[in-house]
Coordinates of C-alpha atoms in Angstrom, one line a residue:
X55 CA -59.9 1.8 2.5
X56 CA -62.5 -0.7 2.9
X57 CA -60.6 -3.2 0.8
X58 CA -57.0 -2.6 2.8
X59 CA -59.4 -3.5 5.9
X60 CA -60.8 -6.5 4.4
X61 CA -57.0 -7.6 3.5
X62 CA -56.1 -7.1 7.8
X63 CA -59.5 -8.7 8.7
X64 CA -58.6 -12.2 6.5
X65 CA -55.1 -11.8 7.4
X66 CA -55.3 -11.3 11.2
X67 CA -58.4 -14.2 10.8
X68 CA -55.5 -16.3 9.1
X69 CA -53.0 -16.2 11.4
X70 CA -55.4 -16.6 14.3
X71 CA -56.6 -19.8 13.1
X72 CA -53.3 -20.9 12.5
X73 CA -51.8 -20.1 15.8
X74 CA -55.5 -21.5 17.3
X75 CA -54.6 -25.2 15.6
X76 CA -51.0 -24.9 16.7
X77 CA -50.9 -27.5 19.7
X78 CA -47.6 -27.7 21.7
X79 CA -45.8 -30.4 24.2
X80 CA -43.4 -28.5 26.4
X81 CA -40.4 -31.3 27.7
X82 CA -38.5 -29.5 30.8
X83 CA -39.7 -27.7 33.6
X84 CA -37.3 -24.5 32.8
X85 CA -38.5 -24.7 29.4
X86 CA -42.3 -24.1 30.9
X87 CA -41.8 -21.9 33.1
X88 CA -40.1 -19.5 30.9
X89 CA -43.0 -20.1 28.1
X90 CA -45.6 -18.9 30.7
X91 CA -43.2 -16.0 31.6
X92 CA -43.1 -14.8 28.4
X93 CA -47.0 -15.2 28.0
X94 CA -46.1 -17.8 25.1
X95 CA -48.3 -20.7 26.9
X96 CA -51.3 -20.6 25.1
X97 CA -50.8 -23.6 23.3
X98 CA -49.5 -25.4 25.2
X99 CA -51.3 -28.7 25.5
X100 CA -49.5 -31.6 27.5
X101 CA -46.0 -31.4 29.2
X102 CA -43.6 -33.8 31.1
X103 CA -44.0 -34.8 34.9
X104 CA -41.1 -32.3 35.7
X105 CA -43.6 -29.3 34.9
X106 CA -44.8 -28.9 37.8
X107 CA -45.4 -24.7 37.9
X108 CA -47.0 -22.6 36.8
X109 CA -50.0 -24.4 38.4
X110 CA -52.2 -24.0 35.3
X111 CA -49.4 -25.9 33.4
X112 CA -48.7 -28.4 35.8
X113 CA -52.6 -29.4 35.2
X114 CA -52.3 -30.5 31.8
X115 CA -51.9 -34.0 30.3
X116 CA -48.3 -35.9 31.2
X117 CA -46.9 -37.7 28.6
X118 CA -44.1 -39.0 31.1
X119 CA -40.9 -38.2 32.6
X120 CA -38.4 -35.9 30.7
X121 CA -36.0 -38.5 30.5
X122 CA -37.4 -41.7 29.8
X123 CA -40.1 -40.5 27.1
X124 CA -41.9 -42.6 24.5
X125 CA -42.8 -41.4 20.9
X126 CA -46.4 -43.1 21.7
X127 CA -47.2 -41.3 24.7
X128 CA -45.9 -37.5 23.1
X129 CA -48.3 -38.8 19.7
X130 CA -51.1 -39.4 21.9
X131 CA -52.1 -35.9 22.5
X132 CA -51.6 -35.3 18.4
X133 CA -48.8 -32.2 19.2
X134 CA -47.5 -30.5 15.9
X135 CA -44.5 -29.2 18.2
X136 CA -42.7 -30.4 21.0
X137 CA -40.2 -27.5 22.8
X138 CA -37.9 -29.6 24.4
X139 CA -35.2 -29.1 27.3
X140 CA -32.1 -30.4 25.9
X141 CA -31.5 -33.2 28.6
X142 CA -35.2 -34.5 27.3
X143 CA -35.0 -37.9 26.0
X144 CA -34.1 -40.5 24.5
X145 CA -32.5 -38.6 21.5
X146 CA -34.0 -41.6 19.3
X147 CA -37.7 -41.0 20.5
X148 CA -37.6 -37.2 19.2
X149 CA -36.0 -38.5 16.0
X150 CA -38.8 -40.7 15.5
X151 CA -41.5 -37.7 16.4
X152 CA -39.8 -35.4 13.9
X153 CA -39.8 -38.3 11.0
X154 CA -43.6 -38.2 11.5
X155 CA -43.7 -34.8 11.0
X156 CA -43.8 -33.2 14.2
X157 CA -41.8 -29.7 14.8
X158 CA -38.9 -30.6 17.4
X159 CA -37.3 -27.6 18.8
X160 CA -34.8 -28.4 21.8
X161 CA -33.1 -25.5 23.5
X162 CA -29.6 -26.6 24.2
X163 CA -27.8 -25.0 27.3
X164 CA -25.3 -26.0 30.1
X165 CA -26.9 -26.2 33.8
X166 CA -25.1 -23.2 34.9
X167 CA -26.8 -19.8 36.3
X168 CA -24.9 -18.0 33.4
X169 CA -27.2 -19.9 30.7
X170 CA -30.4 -18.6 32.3
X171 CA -30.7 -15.5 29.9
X172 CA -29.6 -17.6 26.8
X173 CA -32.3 -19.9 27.4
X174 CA -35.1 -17.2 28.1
X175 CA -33.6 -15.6 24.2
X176 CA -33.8 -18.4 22.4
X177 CA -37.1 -19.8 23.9
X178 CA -38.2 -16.0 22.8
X179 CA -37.1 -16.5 19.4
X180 CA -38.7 -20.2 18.9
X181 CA -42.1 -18.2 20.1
X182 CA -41.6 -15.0 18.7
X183 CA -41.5 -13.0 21.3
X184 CA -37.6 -12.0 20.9
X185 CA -38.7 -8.7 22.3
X186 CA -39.7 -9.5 26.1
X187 CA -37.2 -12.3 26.1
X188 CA -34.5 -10.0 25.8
X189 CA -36.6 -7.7 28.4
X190 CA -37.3 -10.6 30.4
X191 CA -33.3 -12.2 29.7
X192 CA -31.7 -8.3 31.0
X193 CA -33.4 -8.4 34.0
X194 CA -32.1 -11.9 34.9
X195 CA -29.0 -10.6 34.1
X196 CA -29.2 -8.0 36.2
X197 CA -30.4 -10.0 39.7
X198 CA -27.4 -12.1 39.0
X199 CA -24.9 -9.3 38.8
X200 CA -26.0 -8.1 42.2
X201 CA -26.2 -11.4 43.5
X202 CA -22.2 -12.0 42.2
X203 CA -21.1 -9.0 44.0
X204 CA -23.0 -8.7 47.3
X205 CA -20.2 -8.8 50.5
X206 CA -18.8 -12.4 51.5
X207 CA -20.3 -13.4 54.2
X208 CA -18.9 -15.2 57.0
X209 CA -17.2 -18.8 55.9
X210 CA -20.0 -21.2 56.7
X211 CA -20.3 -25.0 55.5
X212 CA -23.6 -25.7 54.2
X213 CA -25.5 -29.2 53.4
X214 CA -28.2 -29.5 51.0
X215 CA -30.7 -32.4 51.1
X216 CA -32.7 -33.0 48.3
X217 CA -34.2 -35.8 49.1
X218 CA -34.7 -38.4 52.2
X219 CA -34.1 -42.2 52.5
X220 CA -34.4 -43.8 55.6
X221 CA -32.4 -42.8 58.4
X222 CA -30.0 -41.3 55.7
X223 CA -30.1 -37.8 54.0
X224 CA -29.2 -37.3 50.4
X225 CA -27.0 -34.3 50.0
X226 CA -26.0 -32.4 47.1
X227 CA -22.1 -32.8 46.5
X228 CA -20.0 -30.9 43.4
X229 CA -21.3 -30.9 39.7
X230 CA -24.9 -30.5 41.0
X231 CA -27.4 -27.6 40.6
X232 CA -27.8 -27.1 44.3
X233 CA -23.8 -26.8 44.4
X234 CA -24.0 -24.1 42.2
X235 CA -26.8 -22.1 44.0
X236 CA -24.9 -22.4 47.5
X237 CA -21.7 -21.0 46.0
X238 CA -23.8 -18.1 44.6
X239 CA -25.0 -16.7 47.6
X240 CA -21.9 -17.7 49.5
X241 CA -22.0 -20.7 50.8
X242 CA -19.6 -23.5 51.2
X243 CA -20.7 -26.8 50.5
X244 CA -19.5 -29.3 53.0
X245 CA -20.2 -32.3 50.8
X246 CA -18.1 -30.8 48.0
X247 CA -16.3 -33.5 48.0
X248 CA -18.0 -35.9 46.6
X249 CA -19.9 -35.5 43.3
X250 CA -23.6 -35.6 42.6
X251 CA -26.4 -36.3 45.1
X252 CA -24.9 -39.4 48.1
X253 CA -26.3 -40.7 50.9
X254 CA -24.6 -39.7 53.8
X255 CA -24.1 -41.2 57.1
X256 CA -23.8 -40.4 60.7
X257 CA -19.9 -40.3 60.5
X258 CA -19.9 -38.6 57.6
X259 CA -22.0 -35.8 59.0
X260 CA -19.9 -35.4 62.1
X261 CA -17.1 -35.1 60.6
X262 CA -18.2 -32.9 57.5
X263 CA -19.6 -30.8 60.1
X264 CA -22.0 -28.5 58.3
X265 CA -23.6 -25.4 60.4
X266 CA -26.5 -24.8 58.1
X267 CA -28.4 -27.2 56.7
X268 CA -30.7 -26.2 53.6
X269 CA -33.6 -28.5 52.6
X270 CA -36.4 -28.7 50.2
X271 CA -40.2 -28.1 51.2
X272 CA -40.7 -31.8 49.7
X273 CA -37.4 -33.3 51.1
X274 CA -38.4 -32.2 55.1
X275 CA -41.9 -33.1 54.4
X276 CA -40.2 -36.5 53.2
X277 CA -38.8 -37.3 56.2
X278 CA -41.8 -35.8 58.8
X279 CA -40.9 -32.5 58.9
X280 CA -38.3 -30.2 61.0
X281 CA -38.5 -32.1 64.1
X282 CA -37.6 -35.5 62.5
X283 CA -34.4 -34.1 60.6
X284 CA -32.6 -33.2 63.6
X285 CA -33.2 -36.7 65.2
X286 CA -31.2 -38.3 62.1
X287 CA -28.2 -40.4 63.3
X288 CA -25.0 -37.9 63.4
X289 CA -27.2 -34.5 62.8
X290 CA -27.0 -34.0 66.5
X291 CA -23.0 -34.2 66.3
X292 CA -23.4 -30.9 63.6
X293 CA -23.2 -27.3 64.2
X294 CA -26.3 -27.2 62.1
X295 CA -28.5 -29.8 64.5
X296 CA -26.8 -28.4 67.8
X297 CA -28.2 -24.8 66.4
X298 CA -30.6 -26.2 64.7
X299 CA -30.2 -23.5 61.8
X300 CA -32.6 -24.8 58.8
X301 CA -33.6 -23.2 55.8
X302 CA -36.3 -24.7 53.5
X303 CA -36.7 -23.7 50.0
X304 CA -38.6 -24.3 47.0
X305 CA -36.2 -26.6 45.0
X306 CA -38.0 -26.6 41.5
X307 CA -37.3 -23.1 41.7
X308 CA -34.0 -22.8 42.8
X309 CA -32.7 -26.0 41.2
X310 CA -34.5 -25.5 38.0
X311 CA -32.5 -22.7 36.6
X312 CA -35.1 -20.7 34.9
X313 CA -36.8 -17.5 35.2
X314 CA -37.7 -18.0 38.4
X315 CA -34.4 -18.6 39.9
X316 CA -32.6 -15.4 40.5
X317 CA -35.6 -14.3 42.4
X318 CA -35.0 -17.2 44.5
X319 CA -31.3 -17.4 44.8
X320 CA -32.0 -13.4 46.4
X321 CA -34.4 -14.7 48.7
X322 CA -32.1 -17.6 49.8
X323 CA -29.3 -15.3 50.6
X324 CA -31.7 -13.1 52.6
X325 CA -32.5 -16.1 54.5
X326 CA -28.7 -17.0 55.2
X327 CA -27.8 -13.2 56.3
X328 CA -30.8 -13.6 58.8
X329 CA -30.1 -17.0 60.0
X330 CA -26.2 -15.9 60.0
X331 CA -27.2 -12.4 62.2
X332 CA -25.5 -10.6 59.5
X333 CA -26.6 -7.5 58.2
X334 CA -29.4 -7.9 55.4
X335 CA -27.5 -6.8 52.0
X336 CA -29.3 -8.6 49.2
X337 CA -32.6 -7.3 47.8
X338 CA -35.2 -8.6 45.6
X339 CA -35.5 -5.0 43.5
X340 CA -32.6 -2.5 42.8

């Protein structure tokens, strides 16, 4: 008896050292936010400037911007695995950190709403915690179902800035994560047009003619909050700035598609069915 204790005791000291000397660089906001939701942050010791929550994590050591890393800024916190978003980059400077040795796992998946629980499962397997991912990947699942088949609401256009320029907005058009998340909740996009993130114009505004507009806390703060959006060239010619129906949101987690975003996407249809006068259908629990 004694002895089988002894064996635990060196064993469980074993892999507590081990896991203790494990030090990990996580590359992609999703990526962290679904490590700290799984409880499989621990050791994480540096990330990339797009980690920006949880707060804890966004406090750590950068070692640059997701896309435009260096091999000499990721060895410089001595990692023995990087967990990397699979936009993270260059390709060549995580070759170069796995021919010195360093564990590379990327977790591959599209920007879609749909990859949400893949990601969560295969972070879960890379961390061993297969178990609450899948927990954790049902659940998102689930708030997405409901989400997907909550009543069509009333057809209304809807702009999204992202950021501020100037006297110029930058909306979201097609093939963009903020195209996807106003579709989801029922939106239509009035910028659909055009693809990716534009600046767009006082003509352009007019005569796209969105009635909502949906911004983030960082783009209106951008351009001097509520009261300076609706004196952009054209927004007065809009539904939206005659109205003045704004909603501001938290763009890392709605844009970010990770385990944060459901949530988020619920809350953002609440907001439209409110601003809309519609009756309130979508809820954040069953």
């Amino acid at each position: 008896m004694r002895r089988s204790l002894a064996v635990l005791l060196i064993g469980w000291l074993t892999t507590g050292a081990a896991l203790a000397s494990e030090r990990w660089v996580v590359l992609g906001g999703d990526i962290a936010e679904t490590l700290a939701a799984l409880d499989a942050d621990i050791n994480v010791i540096a990330r990339d400037d797009t980690v920006v929550h949880p707060p804890a994590m966004a406090e750590l050591p950068s070692v640059g911007y997701l896309r435009q890393l260096s091999a000499e800024s990721v060895l410089s916190v001595k990692p023995n695995r990087v967990l990397a978003a699979g936009h993270a980059g260059p390709k060549e400077v995580l070759a170069q950190l796995e021919a010195v040795g360093i564990d590379v796992a990327t977790i591959n998946a599209p920007p879609t709403l749909d990859a949400i629980a893949d990601k969560v499962r295969a972070v879960g397997q890379l961390t061993d915690r297969s178990d609450a991912a899948g927990a954790l990947a049902d659940a998102l699942d689930e708030k997405l179902d409901r989400l997907a088949n909550l009543p069509a609401l009333p057809p209304t256009r809807a702009m999204f800035i992202m950021q501020h320029s100037g006297l110029t907005p930058r909306a979201a058009g097609s093939d963009t994560a903020a195209h996807s998340a106003l579709e989801a909740v029922g939106l239509t996009n009035a910028f659909a047009a055009m693809q990716g993130y534009h600046s767009v114009g006082a003509e352009a505004l007019a005569r796209q003619a969105p009635e909502v507009v949906v911004v983030s806390e960082r783009g209106l703060a951008a351009m001097g909050g509520e009261a300076a959006l609706w004196q952009l060239p054209g927004m007065a010619l809009t539904p939206a700035g005659r109205e003045q129906q704004l909603i501001v949101i938290d763009d890392q987690a709605l844009l970010g598609f990770g385990p944060r975003t459901p949530d988020q996407l619920l809350t953002l249809r609440q907001d439209v069915e409110a601003l809309l006068g519609v009756p309130t259908s979508a809820q954040l629990s069953p």
